[in-house]
Amino acid sequence: MCRQWCKLSFRGKILSVVTNEITWGIFIILACAIALIIVWVVNKPIEWQKYKDPVHEQKLMSIIGGIFAIVATLMSLAQIVQHLVHKSHKASQKRIIRILCLVPVYALTSWLSLLFFKAAIYMEFIQQCYEAYAMYCFLLLLTKYLGGHRGVKETIVHKETIHLVFPFGCCCQPKANPKWVWYFKIGLLQYSWITPICSGIAVILNLTNIYSNGLWKFNQGYPYITIIITISQILALYFLITFYSNMKDDLKPFQPLAKFITIKLLVFFIFWQSVIMSSLAAAGVLRNTLCDPQVNAYCHGSTIGFTVEQEKILLGNILICVEMFFFSIAHHWIFSWKPYANEAFTNIIESRSLQAINNHNNIDRQFATTCF
C-alpha cells in the first residue's frame, strides 16, 4: 500500500512538472539556443565584420527578443487560463489576471519596438498607461484580501496610529481614521492619471519634434516629462509601502511581501532602466556604432551603423523581453491559481467581507438607537 502511494505521488509530481508552463517555456528557450549554436558551429568561421550593420543587428536582436517575448506571453496566458478555470473568487482573481497581463503587454510592445524603431515611443506610451493601471489593480487586490473597502476601514479603525515610513515616520504619527483608505487610493490614483497624461503629451511633443526622447536637453520635453513621472512614482511607491507596512500582519496569509516586491520591481525597475539607458547615452557610454562600407554592402556607403537613440531602443527593449520571461516564471508562484482552486484564499476573503459587513451594520444600528 505504501509503495503504491509512493508511486502515485511520484507520478503526480512528474505529471505536474511535465504539464507546467515553466517547464515548456524553459525547454523552448533552450531548444532555440541550441539551434542557434548548431547553426553557428556547422558554418565556417563567421566574419563578423560582414554582419556589423543595422540590418543584421536589428534582425538578430528581433529574433532573440521575439523568442523570449512569445514564450513569456504564452506562459502568462497559461497562468491566466488557469485562473479562469479555477475561478472561486471573481473580485480578487480579476485583479490578478490584469496584473498577469503586464508581462504580455511589456513583452509584445518591446518586441514591436525592436522590429519598428519609429513605433518605440508609442509602444512606451502603451506600457506606461498599462503599468499605471496595474499598480492601481494591485492596491485593489490588497483591499479585496482585507475584505474590500469596508474591511480596510475596519482594519484601520482598530489601529491607534498610522505608521508612516521614512522620512515622515520619524516626526509624524497621525491617528488612524477611515479617511486613510481614501488617502492610500488617491496616492496611487494620481500615478494612474499622471503617467498616461504625461505619456500622451510626450507623444504629441515627439510629433512636433520638441521631445528628444532620451536626451537631457532642457529646451526639449523629455527631462520635464521624466521628472514629473519620477515624482509621481515616488509618491505612489511611498503610499504603497505605507499601506503594506500598516496591513502586513492582516495580509500575511496571502504572502504579500513577494507580491509587493514583484510589482515594485516590474513597474519601477523598468522605468529606471530606461532612465539609466538615457543617462548612459548622455554620458557618451552609448554611442553611434560603426559600419565598414568597404567590407559590408549593407552599410550603403555610410560609416555609421546605429545611432545612439537606436542603440538605446535596441538594448532597452531586448532587456525587457528577456526580463519578462523571468517575471512570468516568478508570477507562476507569486500569483498562483492553486490557493483559489482549493478555496483557501476564497474562504479567508469571504469571512473577512462578511465580518466587515456585520460590523458596519452594528455601527449603523448603534447610531440609529442613539438618534432616536
Short mmCIF file of C-alpha atoms in Angstrom, two decimals:
data_model
loop_
_atom_site.label_atom_id
_atom_site.label_comp_id
_atom_site.label_asym_id
_atom_site.label_seq_id
_atom_site.Cartn_x
_atom_site.Cartn_y
_atom_site.Cartn_z
CA MET A 1 0.00 0.00 0.00
CA CYS A 2 2.82 2.37 0.93
CA ARG A 3 4.68 1.55 -2.32
CA GLN A 4 1.55 2.16 -4.37
CA TRP A 5 1.03 5.51 -2.65
CA CYS A 6 4.67 6.47 -3.28
CA LYS A 7 4.36 5.51 -6.96
CA LEU A 8 1.17 7.55 -7.34
CA SER A 9 2.75 10.54 -5.59
CA PHE A 10 5.90 10.27 -7.78
CA ARG A 11 3.75 10.05 -10.92
CA GLY A 12 1.76 13.06 -9.75
CA LYS A 13 4.94 15.09 -9.28
CA ILE A 14 6.27 14.08 -12.71
CA LEU A 15 2.93 14.92 -14.33
CA SER A 16 2.81 18.34 -12.61
CA VAL A 17 6.33 19.12 -13.90
CA VAL A 18 5.55 17.96 -17.45
CA THR A 19 2.28 19.92 -17.65
CA ASN A 20 3.84 23.02 -16.08
CA GLU A 21 4.14 26.01 -18.45
CA ILE A 22 7.52 26.89 -16.90
CA THR A 23 8.94 23.51 -17.98
CA TRP A 24 7.79 24.08 -21.56
CA GLY A 25 8.98 27.70 -21.54
CA ILE A 26 12.49 26.77 -20.42
CA PHE A 27 12.52 23.85 -22.89
CA ILE A 28 11.64 26.14 -25.83
CA ILE A 29 14.27 28.73 -24.84
CA LEU A 30 16.95 26.04 -24.52
CA ALA A 31 15.89 24.43 -27.82
CA CYS A 32 16.16 27.78 -29.63
CA ALA A 33 19.56 28.47 -28.02
CA ILE A 34 20.86 25.03 -29.07
CA ALA A 35 19.54 25.55 -32.62
CA LEU A 36 21.36 28.91 -32.90
CA ILE A 37 24.58 27.35 -31.55
CA ILE A 38 24.35 24.48 -34.07
CA VAL A 39 23.84 26.94 -36.94
CA TRP A 40 26.92 28.86 -35.79
CA VAL A 41 29.09 25.72 -35.31
CA VAL A 42 28.31 23.98 -38.63
CA ASN A 43 29.09 27.09 -40.65
CA LYS A 44 32.59 28.22 -41.50
CA PRO A 45 34.13 30.76 -39.09
CA ILE A 46 31.91 33.77 -39.43
CA GLU A 47 33.49 37.05 -40.49
CA TRP A 48 31.61 39.23 -38.02
CA GLN A 49 32.59 42.46 -39.76
CA LYS A 50 30.30 41.49 -42.66
CA TYR A 51 27.34 41.37 -40.27
CA LYS A 52 28.07 44.52 -38.24
CA ASP A 53 25.42 46.66 -39.89
CA PRO A 54 21.96 47.90 -38.86
CA VAL A 55 20.10 45.31 -40.97
CA HIS A 56 21.74 42.20 -39.49
CA GLU A 57 21.99 43.55 -35.93
CA GLN A 58 18.31 44.51 -35.85
CA LYS A 59 17.29 41.11 -37.25
CA LEU A 60 19.39 39.25 -34.67
CA MET A 61 18.04 41.36 -31.78
CA SER A 62 14.48 40.92 -33.08
CA ILE A 63 14.84 37.13 -33.29
CA ILE A 64 16.25 36.83 -29.75
CA GLY A 65 13.76 39.32 -28.31
CA GLY A 66 10.88 37.68 -30.19
CA ILE A 67 11.68 34.21 -28.81
CA PHE A 68 11.69 35.47 -25.22
CA ALA A 69 8.62 37.71 -25.75
CA ILE A 70 6.48 34.95 -27.31
CA VAL A 71 7.48 32.34 -24.70
CA ALA A 72 6.84 34.79 -21.81
CA THR A 73 3.44 35.70 -23.31
CA LEU A 74 2.41 32.05 -23.72
CA MET A 75 3.47 31.27 -20.13
CA SER A 76 1.43 34.19 -18.80
CA LEU A 77 -1.59 33.20 -20.91
CA ALA A 78 -1.37 29.68 -19.43
CA GLN A 79 -1.47 31.20 -15.93
CA ILE A 80 -4.44 33.41 -16.88
CA VAL A 81 -6.35 30.41 -18.26
CA GLN A 82 -5.74 28.50 -15.01
CA HIS A 83 -7.24 31.41 -13.03
CA LEU A 84 -10.26 31.47 -15.34
CA VAL A 85 -10.75 27.69 -14.99
CA HIS A 86 -10.36 27.77 -11.19
CA LYS A 87 -12.27 30.98 -10.56
CA SER A 88 -13.54 30.79 -6.98
CA HIS A 89 -13.31 34.48 -6.04
CA LYS A 90 -14.09 36.68 -9.03
CA ALA A 91 -13.23 40.07 -7.47
CA SER A 92 -9.63 39.27 -6.47
CA GLN A 93 -8.80 36.94 -9.37
CA LYS A 94 -9.99 39.57 -11.85
CA ARG A 95 -7.28 41.91 -10.45
CA ILE A 96 -4.68 39.14 -10.57
CA ILE A 97 -5.45 38.44 -14.25
CA ARG A 98 -4.99 42.14 -15.05
CA ILE A 99 -1.65 42.14 -13.21
CA LEU A 100 -0.55 38.99 -15.07
CA CYS A 101 -1.31 40.79 -18.35
CA LEU A 102 1.62 43.13 -17.60
CA VAL A 103 4.08 40.54 -18.92
CA PRO A 104 2.41 40.10 -22.36
CA VAL A 105 1.90 43.87 -22.71
CA TYR A 106 5.55 44.65 -21.92
CA ALA A 107 6.96 41.69 -23.90
CA LEU A 108 4.98 42.23 -27.11
CA THR A 109 5.31 46.03 -27.18
CA SER A 110 9.08 45.73 -26.59
CA TRP A 111 9.34 43.22 -29.43
CA LEU A 112 7.43 45.59 -31.73
CA SER A 113 9.86 48.35 -30.71
CA LEU A 114 12.74 46.10 -31.83
CA LEU A 115 11.03 45.45 -35.17
CA PHE A 116 9.95 49.05 -35.79
CA PHE A 117 12.15 51.76 -34.23
CA LYS A 118 9.76 54.59 -35.11
CA ALA A 119 6.97 52.91 -33.14
CA ALA A 120 9.09 52.72 -29.93
CA ILE A 121 7.68 55.89 -28.34
CA TYR A 122 4.10 54.73 -28.97
CA MET A 123 4.86 51.31 -27.51
CA GLU A 124 6.34 53.06 -24.46
CA PHE A 125 3.09 55.05 -24.15
CA ILE A 126 1.09 51.77 -24.05
CA GLN A 127 3.48 50.29 -21.45
CA GLN A 128 3.28 53.29 -19.13
CA CYS A 129 -0.51 53.50 -19.34
CA TYR A 130 -0.93 49.83 -18.51
CA GLU A 131 1.66 49.78 -15.72
CA ALA A 132 -0.17 52.67 -14.02
CA TYR A 133 -3.42 50.71 -14.28
CA ALA A 134 -1.75 47.55 -12.95
CA MET A 135 -0.44 49.46 -9.92
CA TYR A 136 -3.99 50.51 -9.05
CA CYS A 137 -5.22 46.92 -9.61
CA PHE A 138 -2.59 45.74 -7.13
CA LEU A 139 -3.90 48.10 -4.44
CA LEU A 140 -7.45 46.90 -5.16
CA LEU A 141 -6.23 43.30 -4.87
CA LEU A 142 -4.80 44.02 -1.41
CA THR A 143 -8.07 45.67 -0.34
CA LYS A 144 -10.02 42.60 -1.56
CA TYR A 145 -7.75 40.41 0.58
CA LEU A 146 -8.72 42.53 3.58
CA GLY A 147 -12.45 42.17 2.89
CA GLY A 148 -12.96 45.06 0.48
CA HIS A 149 -13.27 48.79 1.16
CA ARG A 150 -15.18 48.19 4.40
CA GLY A 151 -12.66 45.59 5.52
CA VAL A 152 -9.78 48.05 5.12
CA LYS A 153 -11.76 50.63 7.09
CA GLU A 154 -12.32 48.14 9.89
CA THR A 155 -8.62 47.24 9.95
CA ILE A 156 -7.58 50.90 10.13
CA VAL A 157 -10.17 51.80 12.80
CA HIS A 158 -8.78 49.10 15.12
CA LYS A 159 -5.30 50.68 14.97
CA GLU A 160 -4.23 53.54 17.22
CA THR A 161 -1.98 55.32 14.75
CA ILE A 162 -0.88 55.08 11.13
CA HIS A 163 2.77 54.15 10.80
CA LEU A 164 4.37 56.35 8.15
CA VAL A 165 7.59 55.06 6.61
CA PHE A 166 10.83 57.06 6.43
CA PRO A 167 11.26 60.04 6.35
CA PHE A 168 7.86 61.24 7.68
CA GLY A 169 7.61 58.39 10.20
CA CYS A 170 10.41 59.97 12.23
CA CYS A 171 8.42 63.10 13.04
CA CYS A 172 4.76 62.25 12.49
CA GLN A 173 2.40 59.52 13.76
CA PRO A 174 -1.14 60.50 12.65
CA LYS A 175 -4.19 58.99 14.31
CA ALA A 176 -5.90 56.16 12.47
CA ASN A 177 -9.23 57.09 10.91
CA PRO A 178 -11.30 55.72 7.98
CA LYS A 179 -10.20 58.59 5.72
CA TRP A 180 -6.83 56.89 5.30
CA VAL A 181 -8.47 54.40 2.92
CA TRP A 182 -9.01 57.28 0.51
CA TYR A 183 -5.54 58.72 1.12
CA PHE A 184 -4.00 55.41 0.04
CA LYS A 185 -6.22 55.18 -3.03
CA ILE A 186 -5.59 58.78 -4.08
CA GLY A 187 -1.86 58.29 -3.55
CA LEU A 188 -1.87 55.56 -6.19
CA LEU A 189 -4.62 57.00 -8.37
CA GLN A 190 -2.57 60.13 -9.02
CA TYR A 191 0.07 57.91 -10.68
CA SER A 192 -2.62 56.15 -12.71
CA TRP A 193 -3.70 59.53 -14.10
CA ILE A 194 -0.44 61.47 -14.34
CA THR A 195 1.50 58.75 -16.21
CA PRO A 196 -0.94 58.36 -19.16
CA ILE A 197 -1.35 62.15 -19.41
CA CYS A 198 2.43 62.72 -19.44
CA SER A 199 2.94 59.87 -21.91
CA GLY A 200 0.26 61.37 -24.19
CA ILE A 201 1.96 64.77 -24.00
CA ALA A 202 5.29 63.08 -24.83
CA VAL A 203 3.76 61.55 -27.98
CA ILE A 204 2.41 64.96 -29.08
CA LEU A 205 5.77 66.67 -28.38
CA ASN A 206 7.54 63.93 -30.33
CA LEU A 207 5.30 64.52 -33.35
CA THR A 208 6.20 68.23 -33.22
CA ASN A 209 9.94 67.39 -32.84
CA ILE A 210 10.33 69.06 -29.44
CA TYR A 211 10.56 65.97 -27.23
CA SER A 212 14.01 64.39 -27.98
CA ASN A 213 13.43 61.05 -26.27
CA GLY A 214 16.38 60.14 -24.02
CA LEU A 215 18.19 63.48 -24.28
CA TRP A 216 18.56 65.64 -21.16
CA LYS A 217 18.18 68.95 -23.00
CA PHE A 218 16.07 71.39 -21.02
CA ASN A 219 14.85 73.14 -24.15
CA GLN A 220 13.12 69.84 -25.03
CA GLY A 221 10.24 67.98 -23.37
CA TYR A 222 11.95 64.75 -22.26
CA PRO A 223 13.58 65.99 -18.98
CA TYR A 224 10.35 67.62 -17.74
CA ILE A 225 8.15 64.60 -18.52
CA THR A 226 10.70 62.29 -16.84
CA ILE A 227 10.90 64.46 -13.70
CA ILE A 228 7.09 64.67 -13.35
CA ILE A 229 6.65 60.89 -13.78
CA THR A 230 9.51 60.24 -11.33
CA ILE A 231 7.91 62.41 -8.62
CA SER A 232 4.55 60.72 -9.25
CA GLN A 233 6.17 57.27 -8.99
CA ILE A 234 7.94 58.16 -5.73
CA LEU A 235 4.62 59.31 -4.21
CA ALA A 236 2.81 56.17 -5.42
CA LEU A 237 5.57 53.94 -4.07
CA TYR A 238 5.52 55.78 -0.72
CA PHE A 239 1.76 55.28 -0.29
CA LEU A 240 2.03 51.65 -1.38
CA ILE A 241 4.83 50.94 1.13
CA THR A 242 2.90 52.76 3.87
CA PHE A 243 -0.22 50.73 3.10
CA TYR A 244 1.76 47.50 3.18
CA SER A 245 3.63 48.34 6.42
CA ASN A 246 0.32 49.01 8.22
CA MET A 247 -1.54 45.99 6.82
CA LYS A 248 1.21 43.35 6.56
CA ASP A 249 0.02 41.36 9.61
CA ASP A 250 -3.54 41.17 8.25
CA LEU A 251 -2.25 40.31 4.76
CA LYS A 252 0.15 37.58 5.97
CA PRO A 253 -1.99 34.58 4.78
CA PHE A 254 -1.74 35.90 1.20
CA GLN A 255 2.09 36.15 1.04
CA PRO A 256 2.01 39.91 0.35
CA LEU A 257 5.77 40.57 0.52
CA ALA A 258 6.58 38.52 -2.60
CA LYS A 259 3.68 40.14 -4.49
CA PHE A 260 4.77 43.60 -3.34
CA ILE A 261 8.41 43.08 -4.37
CA THR A 262 7.41 41.69 -7.79
CA ILE A 263 5.13 44.63 -8.61
CA LYS A 264 7.71 47.10 -7.34
CA LEU A 265 10.47 45.56 -9.49
CA LEU A 266 8.32 45.15 -12.58
CA VAL A 267 6.94 48.69 -12.65
CA PHE A 268 9.67 50.84 -11.13
CA PHE A 269 12.79 48.92 -12.17
CA ILE A 270 11.87 49.01 -15.87
CA PHE A 271 11.20 52.77 -15.76
CA TRP A 272 14.55 53.44 -14.10
CA GLN A 273 16.21 51.07 -16.56
CA SER A 274 15.08 53.36 -19.42
CA VAL A 275 16.30 56.42 -17.49
CA ILE A 276 19.71 54.75 -16.95
CA MET A 277 19.93 53.98 -20.67
CA SER A 278 19.24 57.62 -21.45
CA SER A 279 21.86 58.73 -18.90
CA LEU A 280 24.45 56.36 -20.45
CA ALA A 281 23.67 57.84 -23.85
CA ALA A 282 24.03 61.38 -22.48
CA ALA A 283 27.35 60.44 -20.80
CA GLY A 284 28.71 59.04 -24.08
CA VAL A 285 28.87 55.41 -22.91
CA LEU A 286 26.32 54.51 -25.57
CA ARG A 287 27.44 55.98 -28.88
CA ASN A 288 26.96 55.64 -32.62
CA THR A 289 28.09 52.25 -33.92
CA LEU A 290 30.49 51.95 -36.85
CA CYS A 291 29.90 50.24 -40.18
CA ASP A 292 32.59 49.48 -42.76
CA PRO A 293 31.14 50.12 -46.26
CA GLN A 294 34.19 48.57 -47.93
CA VAL A 295 33.51 45.18 -46.32
CA ASN A 296 29.73 45.25 -45.85
CA ALA A 297 27.34 46.15 -48.66
CA TYR A 298 24.51 46.65 -46.11
CA CYS A 299 26.24 49.80 -44.85
CA HIS A 300 25.06 51.53 -48.04
CA GLY A 301 28.19 53.67 -48.19
CA SER A 302 27.77 55.00 -44.61
CA THR A 303 30.33 54.61 -41.84
CA ILE A 304 27.64 54.91 -39.13
CA GLY A 305 25.55 51.88 -38.16
CA PHE A 306 23.04 52.57 -35.40
CA THR A 307 22.59 56.00 -33.86
CA VAL A 308 22.74 56.44 -30.08
CA GLU A 309 18.94 56.62 -29.91
CA GLN A 310 18.57 53.37 -31.88
CA GLU A 311 21.16 51.64 -29.68
CA LYS A 312 19.19 52.71 -26.61
CA ILE A 313 15.97 51.33 -28.09
CA LEU A 314 17.67 48.05 -29.01
CA LEU A 315 19.35 47.42 -25.66
CA GLY A 316 16.44 48.63 -23.53
CA ASN A 317 13.78 46.58 -25.31
CA ILE A 318 15.74 43.35 -25.67
CA LEU A 319 16.45 43.53 -21.92
CA ILE A 320 12.71 43.90 -21.26
CA CYS A 321 11.91 40.90 -23.50
CA VAL A 322 14.39 38.73 -21.57
CA GLU A 323 13.27 40.08 -18.17
CA MET A 324 9.60 39.32 -18.94
CA PHE A 325 10.49 35.64 -19.32
CA PHE A 326 11.82 35.58 -15.74
CA PHE A 327 8.92 37.66 -14.43
CA SER A 328 6.46 35.17 -15.94
CA ILE A 329 8.27 32.39 -14.05
CA ALA A 330 8.03 34.41 -10.81
CA HIS A 331 4.31 35.05 -11.40
CA HIS A 332 3.67 31.29 -11.56
CA TRP A 333 4.34 31.01 -7.81
CA ILE A 334 3.59 34.52 -6.56
CA PHE A 335 0.18 34.93 -8.25
CA SER A 336 -0.64 31.22 -8.30
CA TRP A 337 -4.12 29.88 -9.06
CA LYS A 338 -3.72 26.92 -6.65
CA PRO A 339 -4.87 28.72 -3.44
CA TYR A 340 -8.07 29.56 -5.35
CA ALA A 341 -8.50 26.01 -6.66
CA ASN A 342 -8.65 24.65 -3.09
CA GLU A 343 -10.55 27.80 -1.98
CA ALA A 344 -8.01 28.59 0.76
CA PHE A 345 -7.90 32.30 -0.19
CA THR A 346 -11.61 32.45 -1.00
CA ASN A 347 -12.70 31.33 2.47
CA ILE A 348 -10.49 33.92 4.21
CA ILE A 349 -11.64 36.77 1.92
CA GLU A 350 -15.33 35.93 2.23
CA SER A 351 -15.15 35.59 6.02
CA ARG A 352 -13.47 39.00 6.25
CA SER A 353 -16.03 40.57 3.92
CA LEU A 354 -18.91 39.13 5.97
CA GLN A 355 -17.30 40.32 9.20
CA ALA A 356 -16.83 43.84 7.77
CA ILE A 357 -20.49 43.98 6.67
CA ASN A 358 -21.72 42.79 10.11
CA ASN A 359 -19.56 45.34 11.91
CA HIS A 360 -20.80 48.09 9.58
CA ASN A 361 -24.45 47.11 10.24
CA ASN A 362 -23.84 47.06 14.01
CA ILE A 363 -22.40 50.58 13.86
CA ASP A 364 -25.46 51.73 11.85
CA ARG A 365 -27.83 50.20 14.46
CA GLN A 366 -25.95 51.85 17.33
CA PHE A 367 -26.11 55.17 15.51
CA ALA A 368 -29.87 54.75 14.91
CA THR A 369 -30.64 53.94 18.58
CA THR A 370 -28.63 56.94 19.84
CA CYS A 371 -30.50 59.25 17.42
CA PHE A 372 -33.98 58.06 18.45
#
